[in-house]
Coordinates of C-alpha atoms in Angstrom, one line a residue:
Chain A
X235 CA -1.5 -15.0 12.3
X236 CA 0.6 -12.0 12.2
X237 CA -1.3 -8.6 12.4
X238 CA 0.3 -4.8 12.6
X239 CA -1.1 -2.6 14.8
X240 CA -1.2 1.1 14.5
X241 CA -1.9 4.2 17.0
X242 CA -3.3 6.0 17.3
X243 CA -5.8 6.1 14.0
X244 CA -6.4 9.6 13.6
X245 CA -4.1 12.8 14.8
X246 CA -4.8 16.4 14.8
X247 CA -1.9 18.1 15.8
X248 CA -1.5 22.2 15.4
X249 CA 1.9 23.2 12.8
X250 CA 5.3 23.0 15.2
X251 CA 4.0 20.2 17.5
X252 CA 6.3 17.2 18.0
X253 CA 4.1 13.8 17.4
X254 CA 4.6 9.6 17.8
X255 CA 2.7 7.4 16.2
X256 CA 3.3 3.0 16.9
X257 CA 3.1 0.2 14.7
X258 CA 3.2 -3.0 17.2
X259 CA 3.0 -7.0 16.7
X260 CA 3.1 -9.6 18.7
X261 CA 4.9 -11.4 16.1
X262 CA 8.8 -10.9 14.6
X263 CA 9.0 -9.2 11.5
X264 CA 12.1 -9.6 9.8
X265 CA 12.0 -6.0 8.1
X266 CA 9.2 -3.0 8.9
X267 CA 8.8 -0.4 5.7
X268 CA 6.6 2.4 6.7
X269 CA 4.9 4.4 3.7
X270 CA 3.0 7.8 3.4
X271 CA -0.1 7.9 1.1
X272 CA -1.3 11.3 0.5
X273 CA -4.7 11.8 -0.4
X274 CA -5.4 10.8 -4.3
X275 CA -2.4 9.0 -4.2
X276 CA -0.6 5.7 -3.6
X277 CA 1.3 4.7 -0.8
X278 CA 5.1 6.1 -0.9
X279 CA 8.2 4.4 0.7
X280 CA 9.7 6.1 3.7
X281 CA 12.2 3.9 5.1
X282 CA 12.7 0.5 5.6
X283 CA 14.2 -1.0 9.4
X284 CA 16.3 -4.2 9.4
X285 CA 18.2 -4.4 12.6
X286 CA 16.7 -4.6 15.7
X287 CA 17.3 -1.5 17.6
X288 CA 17.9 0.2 14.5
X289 CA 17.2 3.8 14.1
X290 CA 17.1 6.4 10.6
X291 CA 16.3 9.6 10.5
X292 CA 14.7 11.1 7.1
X293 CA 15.2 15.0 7.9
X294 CA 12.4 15.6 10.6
X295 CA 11.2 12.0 10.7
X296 CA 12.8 9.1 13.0
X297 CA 12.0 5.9 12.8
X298 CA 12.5 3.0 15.1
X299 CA 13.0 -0.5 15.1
X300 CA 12.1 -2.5 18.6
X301 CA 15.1 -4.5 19.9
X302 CA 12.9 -7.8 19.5
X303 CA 11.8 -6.3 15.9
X304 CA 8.6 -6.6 16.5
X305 CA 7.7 -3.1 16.6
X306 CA 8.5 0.1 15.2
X307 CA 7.7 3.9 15.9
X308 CA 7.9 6.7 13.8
X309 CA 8.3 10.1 15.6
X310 CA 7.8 13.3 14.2
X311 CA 9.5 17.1 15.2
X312 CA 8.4 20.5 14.8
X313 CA 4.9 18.7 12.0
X314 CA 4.2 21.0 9.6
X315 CA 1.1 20.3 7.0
X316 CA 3.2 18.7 4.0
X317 CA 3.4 15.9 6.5
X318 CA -0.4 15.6 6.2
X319 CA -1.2 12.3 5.5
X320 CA -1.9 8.6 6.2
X321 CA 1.2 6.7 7.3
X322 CA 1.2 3.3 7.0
X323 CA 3.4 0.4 8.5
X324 CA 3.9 -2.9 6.9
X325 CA 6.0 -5.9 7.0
X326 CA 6.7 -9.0 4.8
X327 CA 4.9 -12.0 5.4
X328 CA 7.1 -14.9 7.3
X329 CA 8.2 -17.4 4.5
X330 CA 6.7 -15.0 1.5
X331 CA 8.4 -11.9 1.2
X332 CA 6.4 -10.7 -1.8
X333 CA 3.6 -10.6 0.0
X334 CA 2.7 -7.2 2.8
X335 CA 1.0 -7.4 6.2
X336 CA -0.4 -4.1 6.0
X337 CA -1.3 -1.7 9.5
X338 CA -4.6 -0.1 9.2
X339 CA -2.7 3.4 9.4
X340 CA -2.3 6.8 11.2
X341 CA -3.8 9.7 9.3
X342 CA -2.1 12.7 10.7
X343 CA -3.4 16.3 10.2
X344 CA -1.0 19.4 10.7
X345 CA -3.1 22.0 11.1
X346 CA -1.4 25.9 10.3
Chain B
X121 CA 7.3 8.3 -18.1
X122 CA 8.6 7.0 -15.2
X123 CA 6.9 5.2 -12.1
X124 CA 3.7 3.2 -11.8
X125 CA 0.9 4.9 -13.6
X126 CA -2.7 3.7 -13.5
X127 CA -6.1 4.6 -16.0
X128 CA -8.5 6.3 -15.4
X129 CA -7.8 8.0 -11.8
X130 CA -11.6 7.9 -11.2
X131 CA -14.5 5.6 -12.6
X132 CA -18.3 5.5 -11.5
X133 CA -20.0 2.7 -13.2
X134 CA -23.4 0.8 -13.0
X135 CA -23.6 -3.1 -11.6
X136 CA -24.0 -4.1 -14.8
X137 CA -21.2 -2.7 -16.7
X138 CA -18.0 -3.7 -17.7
X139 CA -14.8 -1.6 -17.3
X140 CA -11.0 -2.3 -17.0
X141 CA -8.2 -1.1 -14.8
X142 CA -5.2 -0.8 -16.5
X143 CA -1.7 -0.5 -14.7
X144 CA 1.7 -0.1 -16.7
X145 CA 5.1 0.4 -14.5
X146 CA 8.4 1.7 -16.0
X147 CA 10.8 0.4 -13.5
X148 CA 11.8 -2.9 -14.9
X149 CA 10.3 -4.9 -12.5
X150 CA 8.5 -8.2 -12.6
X151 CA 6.2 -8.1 -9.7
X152 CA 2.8 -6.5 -9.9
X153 CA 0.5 -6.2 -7.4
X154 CA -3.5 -5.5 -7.4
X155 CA -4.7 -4.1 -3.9
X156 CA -8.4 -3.1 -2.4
X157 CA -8.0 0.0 -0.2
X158 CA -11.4 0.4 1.4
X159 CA -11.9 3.0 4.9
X160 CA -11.5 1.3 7.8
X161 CA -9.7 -1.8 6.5
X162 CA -5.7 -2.4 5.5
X163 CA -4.7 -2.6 2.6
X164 CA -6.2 -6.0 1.2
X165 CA -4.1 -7.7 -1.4
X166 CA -5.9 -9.2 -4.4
X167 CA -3.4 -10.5 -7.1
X168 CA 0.1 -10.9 -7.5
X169 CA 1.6 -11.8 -10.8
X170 CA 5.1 -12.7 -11.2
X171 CA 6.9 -12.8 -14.2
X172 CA 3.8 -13.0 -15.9
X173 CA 2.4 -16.0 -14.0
X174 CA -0.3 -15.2 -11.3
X175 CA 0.9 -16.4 -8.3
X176 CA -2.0 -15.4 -5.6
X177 CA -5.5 -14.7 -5.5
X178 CA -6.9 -14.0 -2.1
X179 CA -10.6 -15.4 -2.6
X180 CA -11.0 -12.8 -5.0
X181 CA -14.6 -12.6 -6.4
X182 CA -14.7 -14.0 -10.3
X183 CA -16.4 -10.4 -11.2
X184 CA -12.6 -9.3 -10.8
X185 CA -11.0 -10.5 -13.7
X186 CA -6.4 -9.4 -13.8
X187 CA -4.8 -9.7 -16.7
X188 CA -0.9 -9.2 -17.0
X189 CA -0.3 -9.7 -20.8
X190 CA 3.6 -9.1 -19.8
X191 CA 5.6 -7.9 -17.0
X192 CA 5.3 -4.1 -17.8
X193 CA 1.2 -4.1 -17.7
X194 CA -1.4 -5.1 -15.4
X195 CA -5.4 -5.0 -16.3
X196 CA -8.5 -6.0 -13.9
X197 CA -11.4 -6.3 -15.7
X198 CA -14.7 -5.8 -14.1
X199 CA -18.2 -6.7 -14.6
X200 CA -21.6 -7.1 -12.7
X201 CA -20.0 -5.2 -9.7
X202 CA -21.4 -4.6 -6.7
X203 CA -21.8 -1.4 -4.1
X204 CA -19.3 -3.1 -1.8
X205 CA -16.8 -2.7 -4.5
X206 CA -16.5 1.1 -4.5
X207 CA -13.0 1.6 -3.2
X208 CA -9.4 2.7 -4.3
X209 CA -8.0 0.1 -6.3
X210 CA -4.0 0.1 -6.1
X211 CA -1.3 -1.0 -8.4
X212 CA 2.2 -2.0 -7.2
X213 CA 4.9 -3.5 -8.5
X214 CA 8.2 -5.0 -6.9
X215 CA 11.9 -6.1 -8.0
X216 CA 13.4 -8.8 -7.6
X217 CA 16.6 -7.6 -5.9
X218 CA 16.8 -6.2 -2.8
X219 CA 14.2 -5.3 0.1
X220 CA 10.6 -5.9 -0.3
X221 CA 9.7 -2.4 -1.3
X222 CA 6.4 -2.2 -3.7
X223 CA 6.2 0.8 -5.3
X224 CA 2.5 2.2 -5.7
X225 CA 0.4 4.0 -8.4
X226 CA -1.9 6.5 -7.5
X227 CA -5.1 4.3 -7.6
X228 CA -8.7 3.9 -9.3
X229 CA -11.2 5.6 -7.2
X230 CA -13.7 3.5 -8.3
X231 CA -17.5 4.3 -7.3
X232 CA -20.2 1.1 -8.1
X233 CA -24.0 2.8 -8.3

């Protein structure tokens, strides 16, 4: 059964602060998306990771693809409270690709 | 109007009423998507409809009813709910080209008394 695992579940972090937060499997995902859903609305697309070992950067946001691609981490510099939120991971299903395996999420406060 | 919009934003009903969810997307796309977001759980897929033609239900109870008339819209209708059911109720839909990237509307807070 594949499963995504994120960590922590909930961060409090003060405005400036640098931050991590994981999304792991024990299986191989052939993509990783991450989203941010913002309270009273839907999930919004960040990035999506192909390559293993692959790494993007979205301003003050990098993401990262595991070299086995079966995890990813999304780090975080100098937080400030527009990236209050809940960030999600999720990954296509092996053999469906219109399907999601979705992470439970990491809701992330920036506090000013 | 661009996007995925979805009516009403919020909705507090009785267990013995019936409502509907109605989704419409404006992005030419031929996927759509009816999600369960409840605290403490991920995301929990419900329907996916495909060109028109559903093509999952995850053991969805029969008091959720979709309906995709064509490929632009997307209803779930709802009767004799229970408490249980209260949760954000998301639409999505998807192209077929390219990644699998399903873009979201911003939900039915939906409260069951």
């Amino acid at each position: 059964t594949q499963l995504l695992e994120q960590s922590p579940q909930f961060l409090s972090i003060q405005e400036g602060e640098n931050l991590t937060v994981y999304c792991n499997s024990s299986s191989v995902f052939s993509s990783l998306q991450w989203y941010r859903q913002e309270p009273g609305e839907g999930p919004v697309l960040l990035v999506t990771v192909v390559t293993g070992g692959e790494v993007k950067k979205l301003k003050r946001l990098t993401f990262q693809f595991g070299d086995a691609r079966k995890d990813s981490s999304l780090h975080i510099t100098a937080a400030q409270p527009g990236d209050t939120g809940l960030y999600l991971c999720a990954g296509p299903y092996a053999g469906n690709n219109r399907k999601l395996i979705w992470g439970l999420g990491t809701s992330l406060a920036v506090n000013p | 109007e661009t996007g995925v919009t979805q009516t009403p934003r919020h909705l507090v009903m009785g267990m013995t009423n019936k409502k509907s969810l109605k989704c419409e997307q404006h992005l030419g796309h031929n996927a759509m998507y009816w999600y369960k977001q409840s605290a403490k759980k991920p995301l929990e897929l419900m329907f996916v409809y495909n060109f028109k033609e559903q093509t999952e239900n995850n053991s969805v109870p029969s008091r959720f009813s979709p309906e995709c008339p064509n490929s632009s819209h997307l209803f779930l209708h709802l009767h004799t709910l229970q408490p249980e059911d209260s949760a954000l109720y998301l639409c999505a839909s998807r192209g077929e080209r390219g990644t699998d990237t399903q873009y979201f509307g911003p939900g039915t807070r939906l409260t069951v008394l």
